[in-house]
Coordinates of C-alpha atoms in Angstrom, one line a residue:
X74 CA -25.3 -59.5 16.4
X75 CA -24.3 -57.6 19.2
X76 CA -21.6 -58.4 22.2
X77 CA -24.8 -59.9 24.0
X78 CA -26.4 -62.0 21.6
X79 CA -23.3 -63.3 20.8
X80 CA -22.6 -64.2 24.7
X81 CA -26.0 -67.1 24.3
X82 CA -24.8 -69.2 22.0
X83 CA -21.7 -72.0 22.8
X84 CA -20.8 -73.0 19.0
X85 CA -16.5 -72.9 19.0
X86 CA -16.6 -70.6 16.3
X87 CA -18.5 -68.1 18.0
X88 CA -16.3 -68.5 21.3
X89 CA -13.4 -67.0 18.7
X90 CA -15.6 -64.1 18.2
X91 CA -16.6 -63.4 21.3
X92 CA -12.7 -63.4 22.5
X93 CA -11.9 -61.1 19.7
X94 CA -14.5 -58.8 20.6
X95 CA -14.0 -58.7 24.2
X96 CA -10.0 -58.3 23.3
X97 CA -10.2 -54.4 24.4
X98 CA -11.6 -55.2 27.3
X99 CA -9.0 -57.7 28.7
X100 CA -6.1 -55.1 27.2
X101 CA -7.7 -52.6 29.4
X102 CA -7.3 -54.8 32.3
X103 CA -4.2 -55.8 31.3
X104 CA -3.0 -52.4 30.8
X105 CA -4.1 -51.6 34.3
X106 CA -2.5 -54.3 35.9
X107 CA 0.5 -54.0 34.0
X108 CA 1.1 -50.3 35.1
X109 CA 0.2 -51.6 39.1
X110 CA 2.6 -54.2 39.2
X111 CA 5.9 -51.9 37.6
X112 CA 4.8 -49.2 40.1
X113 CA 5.2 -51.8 42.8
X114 CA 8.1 -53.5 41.6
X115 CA 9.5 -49.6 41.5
X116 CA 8.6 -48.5 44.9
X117 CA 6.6 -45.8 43.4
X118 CA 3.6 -46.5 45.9
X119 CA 3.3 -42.7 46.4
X120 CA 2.3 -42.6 42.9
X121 CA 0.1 -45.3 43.0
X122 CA -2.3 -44.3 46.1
X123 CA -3.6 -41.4 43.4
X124 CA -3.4 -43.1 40.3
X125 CA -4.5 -47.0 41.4
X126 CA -7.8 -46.1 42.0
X127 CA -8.1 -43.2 39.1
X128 CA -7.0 -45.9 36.7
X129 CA -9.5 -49.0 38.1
X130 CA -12.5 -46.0 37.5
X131 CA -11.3 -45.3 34.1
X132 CA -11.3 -49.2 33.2
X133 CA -14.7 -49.7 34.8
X134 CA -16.2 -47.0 32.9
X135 CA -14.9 -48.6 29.7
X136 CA -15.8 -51.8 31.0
X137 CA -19.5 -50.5 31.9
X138 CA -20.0 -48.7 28.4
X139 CA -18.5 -51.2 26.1
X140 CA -19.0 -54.9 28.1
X141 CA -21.1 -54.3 31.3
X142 CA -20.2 -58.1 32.2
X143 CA -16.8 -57.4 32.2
X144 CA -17.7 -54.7 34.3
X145 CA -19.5 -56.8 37.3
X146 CA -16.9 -59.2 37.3
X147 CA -13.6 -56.6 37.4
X148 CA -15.5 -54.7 40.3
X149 CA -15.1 -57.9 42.2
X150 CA -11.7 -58.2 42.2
X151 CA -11.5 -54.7 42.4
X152 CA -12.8 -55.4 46.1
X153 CA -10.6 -58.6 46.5
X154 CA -7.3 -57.0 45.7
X155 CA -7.0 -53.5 46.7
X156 CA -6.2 -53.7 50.4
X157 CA -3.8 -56.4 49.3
X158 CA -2.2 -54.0 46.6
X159 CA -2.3 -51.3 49.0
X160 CA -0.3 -53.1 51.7
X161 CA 2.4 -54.0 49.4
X162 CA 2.7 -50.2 48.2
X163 CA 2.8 -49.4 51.8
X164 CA 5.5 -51.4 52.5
X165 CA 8.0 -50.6 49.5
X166 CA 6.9 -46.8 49.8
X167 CA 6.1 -45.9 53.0
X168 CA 2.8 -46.0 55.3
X169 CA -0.1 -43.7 54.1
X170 CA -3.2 -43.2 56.5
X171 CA -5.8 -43.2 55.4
X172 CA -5.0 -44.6 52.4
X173 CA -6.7 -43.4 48.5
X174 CA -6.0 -46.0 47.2
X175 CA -8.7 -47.8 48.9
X176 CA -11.3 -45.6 47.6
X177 CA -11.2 -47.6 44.3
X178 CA -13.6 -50.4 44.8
X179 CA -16.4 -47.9 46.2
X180 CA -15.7 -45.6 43.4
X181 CA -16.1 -48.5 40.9
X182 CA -19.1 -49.9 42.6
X183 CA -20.5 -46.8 42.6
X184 CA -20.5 -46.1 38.5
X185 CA -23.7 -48.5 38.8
X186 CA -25.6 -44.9 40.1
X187 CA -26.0 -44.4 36.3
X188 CA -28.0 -47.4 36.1
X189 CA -30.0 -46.0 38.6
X190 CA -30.5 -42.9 37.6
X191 CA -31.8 -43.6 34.2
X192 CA -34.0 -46.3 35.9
X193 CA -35.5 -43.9 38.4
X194 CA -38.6 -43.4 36.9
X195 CA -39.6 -46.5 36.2
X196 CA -38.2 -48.3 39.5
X197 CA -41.7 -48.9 40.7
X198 CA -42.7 -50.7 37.8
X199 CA -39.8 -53.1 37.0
X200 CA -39.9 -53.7 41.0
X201 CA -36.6 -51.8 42.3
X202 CA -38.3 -49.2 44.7
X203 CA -37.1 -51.2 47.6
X204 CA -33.8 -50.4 46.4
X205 CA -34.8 -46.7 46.0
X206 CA -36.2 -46.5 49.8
X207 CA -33.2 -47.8 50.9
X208 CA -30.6 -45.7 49.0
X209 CA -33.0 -42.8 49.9
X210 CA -32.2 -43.3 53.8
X211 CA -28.2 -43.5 53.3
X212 CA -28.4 -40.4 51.4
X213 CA -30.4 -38.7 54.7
X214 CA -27.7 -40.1 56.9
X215 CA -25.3 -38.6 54.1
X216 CA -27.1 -34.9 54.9
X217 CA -26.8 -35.0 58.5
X218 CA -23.0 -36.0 58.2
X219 CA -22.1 -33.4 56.2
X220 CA -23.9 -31.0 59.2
X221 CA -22.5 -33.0 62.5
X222 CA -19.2 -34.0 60.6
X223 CA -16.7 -32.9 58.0
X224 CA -16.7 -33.5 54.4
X225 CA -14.6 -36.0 53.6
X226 CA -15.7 -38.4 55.9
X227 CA -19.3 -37.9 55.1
X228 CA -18.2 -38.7 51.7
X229 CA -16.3 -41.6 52.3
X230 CA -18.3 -43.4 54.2
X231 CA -21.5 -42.7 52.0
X232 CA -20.1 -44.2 49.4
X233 CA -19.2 -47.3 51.5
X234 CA -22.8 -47.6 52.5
X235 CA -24.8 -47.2 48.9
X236 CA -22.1 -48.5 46.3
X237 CA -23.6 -52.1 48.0
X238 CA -27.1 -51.2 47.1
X239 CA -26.4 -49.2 43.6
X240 CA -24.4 -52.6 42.8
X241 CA -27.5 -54.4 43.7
X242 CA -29.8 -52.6 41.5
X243 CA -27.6 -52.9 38.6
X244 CA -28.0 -56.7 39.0
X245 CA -31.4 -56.8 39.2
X246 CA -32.4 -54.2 36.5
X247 CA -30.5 -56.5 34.2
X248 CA -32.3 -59.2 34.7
X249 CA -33.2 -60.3 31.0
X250 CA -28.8 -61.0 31.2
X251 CA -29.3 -63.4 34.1
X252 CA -27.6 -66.3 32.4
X253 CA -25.2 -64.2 31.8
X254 CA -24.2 -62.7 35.3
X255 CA -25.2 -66.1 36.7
X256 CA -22.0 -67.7 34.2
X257 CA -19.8 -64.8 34.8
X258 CA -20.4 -64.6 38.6
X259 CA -20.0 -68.2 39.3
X260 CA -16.4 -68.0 37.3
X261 CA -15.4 -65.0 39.2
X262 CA -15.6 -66.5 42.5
X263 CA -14.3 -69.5 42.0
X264 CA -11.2 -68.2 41.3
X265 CA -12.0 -65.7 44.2
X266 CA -12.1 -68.5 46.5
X267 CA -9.0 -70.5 45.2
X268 CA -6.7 -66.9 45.0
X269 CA -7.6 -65.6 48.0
X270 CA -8.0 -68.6 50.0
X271 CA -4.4 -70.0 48.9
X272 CA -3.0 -66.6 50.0
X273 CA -4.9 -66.6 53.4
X274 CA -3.5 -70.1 54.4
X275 CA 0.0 -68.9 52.9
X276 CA -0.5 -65.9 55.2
X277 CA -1.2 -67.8 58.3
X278 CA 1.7 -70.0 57.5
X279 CA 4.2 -66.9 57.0
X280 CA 3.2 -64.0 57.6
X281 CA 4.5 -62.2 54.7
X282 CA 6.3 -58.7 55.2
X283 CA 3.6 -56.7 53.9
X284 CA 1.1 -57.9 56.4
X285 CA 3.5 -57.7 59.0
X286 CA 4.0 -53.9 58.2
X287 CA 0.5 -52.9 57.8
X288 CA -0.7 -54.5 61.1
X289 CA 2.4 -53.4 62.6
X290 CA 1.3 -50.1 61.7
X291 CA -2.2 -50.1 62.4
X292 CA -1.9 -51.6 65.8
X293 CA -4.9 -53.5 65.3
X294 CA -3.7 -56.3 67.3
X295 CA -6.8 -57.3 69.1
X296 CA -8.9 -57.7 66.3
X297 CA -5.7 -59.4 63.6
X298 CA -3.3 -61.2 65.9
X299 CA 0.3 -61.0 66.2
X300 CA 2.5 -60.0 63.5
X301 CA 3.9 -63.3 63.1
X302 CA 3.5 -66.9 61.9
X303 CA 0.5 -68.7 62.6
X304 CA -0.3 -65.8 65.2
X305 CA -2.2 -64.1 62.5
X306 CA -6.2 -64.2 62.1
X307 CA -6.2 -64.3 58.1
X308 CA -7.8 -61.6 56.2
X309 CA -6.1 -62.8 52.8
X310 CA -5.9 -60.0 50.5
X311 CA -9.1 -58.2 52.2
X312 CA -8.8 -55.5 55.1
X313 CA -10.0 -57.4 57.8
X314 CA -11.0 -61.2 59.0
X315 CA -14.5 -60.4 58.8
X316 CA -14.6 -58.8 55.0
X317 CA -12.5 -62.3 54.5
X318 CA -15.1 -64.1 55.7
X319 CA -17.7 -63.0 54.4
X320 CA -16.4 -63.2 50.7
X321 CA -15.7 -67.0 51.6
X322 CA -19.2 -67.9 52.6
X323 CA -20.4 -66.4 49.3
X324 CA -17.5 -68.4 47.6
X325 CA -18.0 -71.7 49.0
X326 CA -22.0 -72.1 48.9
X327 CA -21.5 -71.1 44.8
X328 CA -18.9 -73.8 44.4
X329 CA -21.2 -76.1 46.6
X330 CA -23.7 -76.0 43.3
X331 CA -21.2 -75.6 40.9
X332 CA -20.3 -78.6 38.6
X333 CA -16.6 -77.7 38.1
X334 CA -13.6 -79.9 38.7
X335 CA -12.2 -77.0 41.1
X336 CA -15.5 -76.8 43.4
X337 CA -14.0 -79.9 45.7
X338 CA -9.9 -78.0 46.3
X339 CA -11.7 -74.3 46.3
X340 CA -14.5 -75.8 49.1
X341 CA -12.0 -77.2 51.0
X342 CA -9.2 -74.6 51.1
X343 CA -12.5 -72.1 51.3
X344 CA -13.6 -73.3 54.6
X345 CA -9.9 -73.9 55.9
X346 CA -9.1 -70.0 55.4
X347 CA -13.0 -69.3 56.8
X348 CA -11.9 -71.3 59.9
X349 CA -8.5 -69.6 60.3
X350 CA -10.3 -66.3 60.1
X351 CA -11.1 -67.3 63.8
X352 CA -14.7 -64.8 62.7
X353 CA -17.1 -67.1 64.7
X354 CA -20.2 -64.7 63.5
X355 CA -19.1 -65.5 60.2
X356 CA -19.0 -69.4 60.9
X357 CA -22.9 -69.2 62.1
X358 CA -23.5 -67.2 59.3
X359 CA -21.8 -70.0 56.9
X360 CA -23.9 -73.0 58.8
X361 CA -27.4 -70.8 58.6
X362 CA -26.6 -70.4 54.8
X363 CA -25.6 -74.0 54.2
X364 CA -28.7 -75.5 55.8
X365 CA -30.8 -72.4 54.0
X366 CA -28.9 -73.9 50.7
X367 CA -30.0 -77.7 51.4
X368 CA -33.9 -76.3 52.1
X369 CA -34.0 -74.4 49.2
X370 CA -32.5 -77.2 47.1
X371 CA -35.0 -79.8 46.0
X372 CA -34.4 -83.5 44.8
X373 CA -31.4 -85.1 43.4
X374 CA -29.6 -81.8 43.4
X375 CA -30.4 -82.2 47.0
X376 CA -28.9 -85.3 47.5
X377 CA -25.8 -84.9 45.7
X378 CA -25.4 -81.4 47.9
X379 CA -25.5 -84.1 51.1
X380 CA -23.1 -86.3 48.9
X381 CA -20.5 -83.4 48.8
X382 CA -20.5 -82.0 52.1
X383 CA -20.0 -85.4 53.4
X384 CA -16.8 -85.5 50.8
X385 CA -15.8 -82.1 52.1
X386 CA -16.6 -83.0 56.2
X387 CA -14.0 -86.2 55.3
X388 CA -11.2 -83.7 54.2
X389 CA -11.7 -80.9 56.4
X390 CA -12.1 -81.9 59.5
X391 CA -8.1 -83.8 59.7
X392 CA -7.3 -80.7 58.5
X393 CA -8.4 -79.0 61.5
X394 CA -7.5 -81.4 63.8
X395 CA -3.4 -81.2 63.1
X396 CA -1.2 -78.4 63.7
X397 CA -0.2 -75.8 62.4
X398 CA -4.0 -75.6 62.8
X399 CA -5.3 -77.4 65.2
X400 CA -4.9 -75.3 68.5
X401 CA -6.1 -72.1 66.9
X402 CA -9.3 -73.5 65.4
X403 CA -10.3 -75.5 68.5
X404 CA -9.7 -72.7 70.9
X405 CA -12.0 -70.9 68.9
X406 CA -14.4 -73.6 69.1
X407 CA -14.5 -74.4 72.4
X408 CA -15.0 -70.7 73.3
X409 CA -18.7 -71.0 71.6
X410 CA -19.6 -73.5 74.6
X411 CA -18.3 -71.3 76.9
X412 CA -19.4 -68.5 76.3
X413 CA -19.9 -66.8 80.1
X414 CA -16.0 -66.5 80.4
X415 CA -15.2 -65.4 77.2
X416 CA -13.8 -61.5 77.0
X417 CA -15.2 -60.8 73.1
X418 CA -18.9 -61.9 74.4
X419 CA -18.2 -59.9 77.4
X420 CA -17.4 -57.1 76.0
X421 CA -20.0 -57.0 73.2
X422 CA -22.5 -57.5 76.0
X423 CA -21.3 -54.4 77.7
X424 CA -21.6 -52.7 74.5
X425 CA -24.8 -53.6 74.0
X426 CA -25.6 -52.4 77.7
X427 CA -24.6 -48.7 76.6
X428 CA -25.7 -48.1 73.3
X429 CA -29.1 -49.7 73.2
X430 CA -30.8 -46.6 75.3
X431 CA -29.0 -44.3 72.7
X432 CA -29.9 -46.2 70.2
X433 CA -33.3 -46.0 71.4
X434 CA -33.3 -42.6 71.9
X435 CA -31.6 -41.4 68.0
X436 CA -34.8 -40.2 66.4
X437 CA -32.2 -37.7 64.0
X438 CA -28.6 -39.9 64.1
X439 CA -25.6 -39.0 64.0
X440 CA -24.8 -39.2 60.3
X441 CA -22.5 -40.7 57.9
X442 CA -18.2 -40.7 58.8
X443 CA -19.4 -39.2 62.2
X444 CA -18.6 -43.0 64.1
X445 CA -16.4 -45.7 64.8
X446 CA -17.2 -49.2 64.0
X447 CA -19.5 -50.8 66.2
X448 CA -19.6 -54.4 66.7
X449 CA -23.1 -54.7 66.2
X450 CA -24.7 -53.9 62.2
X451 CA -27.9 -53.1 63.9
X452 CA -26.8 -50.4 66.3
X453 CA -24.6 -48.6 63.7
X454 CA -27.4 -48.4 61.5
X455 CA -29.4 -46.5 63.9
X456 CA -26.8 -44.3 65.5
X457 CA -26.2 -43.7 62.0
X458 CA -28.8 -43.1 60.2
X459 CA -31.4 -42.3 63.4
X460 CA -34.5 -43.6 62.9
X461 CA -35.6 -41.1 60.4
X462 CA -32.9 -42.8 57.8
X463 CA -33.2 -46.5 59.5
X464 CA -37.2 -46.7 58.8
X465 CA -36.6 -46.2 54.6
X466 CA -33.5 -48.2 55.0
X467 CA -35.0 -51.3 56.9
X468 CA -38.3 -50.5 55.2
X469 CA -36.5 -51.0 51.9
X470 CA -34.8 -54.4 52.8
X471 CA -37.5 -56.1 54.3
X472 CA -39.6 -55.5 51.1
X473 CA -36.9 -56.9 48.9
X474 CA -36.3 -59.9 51.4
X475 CA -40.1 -60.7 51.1
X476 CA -39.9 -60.8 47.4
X477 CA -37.2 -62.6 47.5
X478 CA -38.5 -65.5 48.7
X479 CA -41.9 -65.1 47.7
X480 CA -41.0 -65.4 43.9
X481 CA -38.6 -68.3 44.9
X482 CA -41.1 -71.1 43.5
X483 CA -40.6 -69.7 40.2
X484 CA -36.7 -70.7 40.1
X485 CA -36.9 -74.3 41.9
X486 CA -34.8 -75.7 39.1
X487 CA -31.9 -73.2 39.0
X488 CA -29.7 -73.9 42.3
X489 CA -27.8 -70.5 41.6
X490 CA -30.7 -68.9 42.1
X491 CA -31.0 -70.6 45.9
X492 CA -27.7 -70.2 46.4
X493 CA -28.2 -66.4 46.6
X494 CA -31.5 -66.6 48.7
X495 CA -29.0 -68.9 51.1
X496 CA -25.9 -66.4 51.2
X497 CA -28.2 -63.7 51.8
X498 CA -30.0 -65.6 54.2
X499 CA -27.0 -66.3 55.9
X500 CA -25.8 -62.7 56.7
X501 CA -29.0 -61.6 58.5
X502 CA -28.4 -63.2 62.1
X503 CA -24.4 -61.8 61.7
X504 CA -26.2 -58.0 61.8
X505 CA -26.5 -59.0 65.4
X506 CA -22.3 -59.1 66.0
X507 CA -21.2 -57.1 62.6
X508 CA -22.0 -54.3 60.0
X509 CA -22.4 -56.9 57.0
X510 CA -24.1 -54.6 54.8
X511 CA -21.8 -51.5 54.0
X512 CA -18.2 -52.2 51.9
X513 CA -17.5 -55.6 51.0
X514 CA -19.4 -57.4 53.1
X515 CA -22.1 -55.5 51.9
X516 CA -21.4 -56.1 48.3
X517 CA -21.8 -59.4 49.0
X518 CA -25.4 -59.2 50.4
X519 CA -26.8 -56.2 48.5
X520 CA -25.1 -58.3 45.2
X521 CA -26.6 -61.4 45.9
X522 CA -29.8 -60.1 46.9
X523 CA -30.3 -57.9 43.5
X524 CA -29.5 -61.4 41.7
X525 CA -31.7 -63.4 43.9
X526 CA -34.1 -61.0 42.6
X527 CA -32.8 -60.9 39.0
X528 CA -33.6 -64.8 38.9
X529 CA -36.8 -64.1 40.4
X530 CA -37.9 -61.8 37.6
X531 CA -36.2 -64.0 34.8
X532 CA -37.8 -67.4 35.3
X533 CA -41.5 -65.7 36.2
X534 CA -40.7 -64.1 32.8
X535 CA -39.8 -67.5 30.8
X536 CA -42.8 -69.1 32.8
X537 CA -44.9 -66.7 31.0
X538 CA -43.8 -66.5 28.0
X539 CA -43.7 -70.5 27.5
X540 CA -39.8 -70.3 26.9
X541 CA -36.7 -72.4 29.0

């Protein structure tokens, strides 16, 4: 019976085995952390920036060879943790810009391109072309980076844009594992939501050293805050409020279905955090997913979703309502009714005003690591990319977003399944205000949309073959 097999069936006995065979792959992890946390405690953060993120792609090589579920669920937290790890080795060992260490989650994402590799030539069949068109235009906006730009930027940033999509593909070509990823992803971010929400109201609260440092050092005042208590827009462990944000509404629509006696602390200290990101694209991305979420859902299940919000509304909203977070959350909130006089609406306006014409106008773009970040996903795709690269990319996307939710009658019954069409449906109107589909953000969409897909292609499979 192999590691799989043994992974289906719930007897007590075979829960020993399965912990003794997946033994080597906590040690690994172990090891790993182990090793991160005496190099911190050392102030030996020099070392680390080289040998953090060579050590997370050795373990997620193991992991992918020997227990590929381990595998999805370490590259998570690979994402959740490394800006946090980073800032703390910063701050004992000095500032480093730009950092290696955060090359580790895109490197570990990126392992997945063996999946699609060997799947290549059969993509078309087993439905993964879309993913293939749209890989296919990040690697043109790769080639013209590496003419208009240097290297090591093209690099970089390539590897931000496809590890999303090669992540994605690896969760949908494993589709027979469904149950599987669904169990393993649903566990993962729970705990997401409960570490790195915990930390993100801590860090509003306090302010601890480490954040202080980094912003302090990145100057990045008008998009964090102020380096002090409760002046702070939380980005937890993450690199930024939005990255935050966007884990969070993944986080709190799974614990929404989830049957867990956590779901009801995580929601609630999940949506605190979201609101203290102060991110208000990512609070109308959250609302369009929770009302996709109570569409898709059908039923009692339906019900029982209204049930629990109600629950969640009841300890939330006093929450809000009393400092120390009262005045930050309401200012926020009464900016979206007035939004003529406010600066960040002003000044994405102007933005707009600029760069639609070149937009327009980018028939080649201007390649990968040749920008800045541009408030706006859509315009940075095409400036980017040009249009020659945005065609295969969109082209690629809308495909998968139609069968998406075309196959959606087949999966009714399973609300994790709707809880990915609702998180993915939930980032498209943010494209308008953010780039939510390269780095994290990203692996949060491309993710859920290869396992929206992955529960597509499951249940049309047990339909047909008569088996539940």
């Amino acid at each position: 019976m192999n590691h799989k097999q043994v992974l289906l069936n719930s007897s007590p006995q075979q829960d020993i085995n399965v912990g003794r065979q997946s033994k080597p792959a906590w040690m690994a992890i172990q090891a790993l952390f182990l090793f991160t946390s005496l190099c911190l405690l050392a102030s030996l953060g020099k070392v680390l920036n080289l040998l953090f993120p060579a050590g997370c792609f050795a373990v997620a090589v193991f992991l992918y060879l020997r227990y590929p579920i381990f595998y999805v669920s370490f590259t998570w937290w690979v994402f959740f943790l490394t800006p946090f790890i980073r800032r703390v080795a910063d701050f004992r060992s000095g500032f480093t810009d730009p950092s290696p260490m955060l090359l580790a989650p895109p490197l570990v994402a990126t392992i997945a391109v063996v999946t699609f590799y060997r799947n290549l030539p059969t993509a078309y069949v087993q439905g993964g072309l879309p993913f293939v068109l749209s890989a296919i235009g990040v690697f043109y906006g790769f080639l013209i980076g590496l003419v208009n730009g240097s290297p090591v930027p093209a690099i970089t940033s390539f590897m931000i844009w496809i590890s999303p999509i090669l992540f994605g593909f690896h969760l949908f070509i494993n589709w027979r594992d469904y149950p599987d990823y669904r169990q393993n992803i649903q566990r993962t971010f729970l705990w997401g939501v409960l570490v790195t929400a915990t930390y993100g109201i801590y860090q509003y609260l306090v302010a601890p050293e480490w954040d202080r440092f980094w912003l302090i050092e990145t100057k990045l005042y008008s998009s964090m805050g102020k380096p002090e208590p409760l002046g702070l827009r939380v980005w937890s462990t993450m690199n930024s409020p939005l990255n935050f944000a966007t884990v969070m509404i993944a986080g709190i629509i799974l614990l929404l279905i989830s049957q867990g006696r956590s779901r009801i602390p995580g929601v609630v200290l999940g949506i605190l955090s979201l609101l203290l990101t102060t991110v208000r694209t990512a609070w109308g991305g959250w609302m369009v997913s929770v009302v996709a979420l109570l569409g898709f859902l059908k039923g009692i299940v339906q019900m029982r979703l209204i049930a629990l919000l109600l629950v969640i509304a009841i300890l939330v909203v006093p929450l809000s309502k009393v400092e120390p977070f009262a005045q930050v959350i309401q200012s926020r909130l009464t900016s979206l009714t007035n939004v003529g006089n406010d600066q960040s609406a002003k000044e994405r306006a102007a933005l707009y005003a600029v760069l639609v014409d070149e937009a327009l106008k980018e028939f080649i773009g201007k390649g990968n690591g040749t920008l800045k970040p541009i408030d706006s996903g859509v315009l940075e795709m095409i400036l980017t990319l040009g249009w020659l690269g945005s065609i295969p990319y969109v082209g690629g996307l809308l495909l998968l977003l139609y069968s998406l939710f075309q196959g959606s009658n087949s999966s009714t019954s399973d609300p994790f399944a709707s809880a990915t069409r609702a998180i993915t449906f939930g980032f498209l109107p943010m494209l308008a205000g953010s780039n939510v589909i390269i780095g994290i953000s990203g692996m949060v969409f491309w993710g859920f949309l290869g396992l929206g897909m992955a529960a597509n292609k499951y249940h049309q499979h047990q339909r047909i073959t008569g088996f539940k």
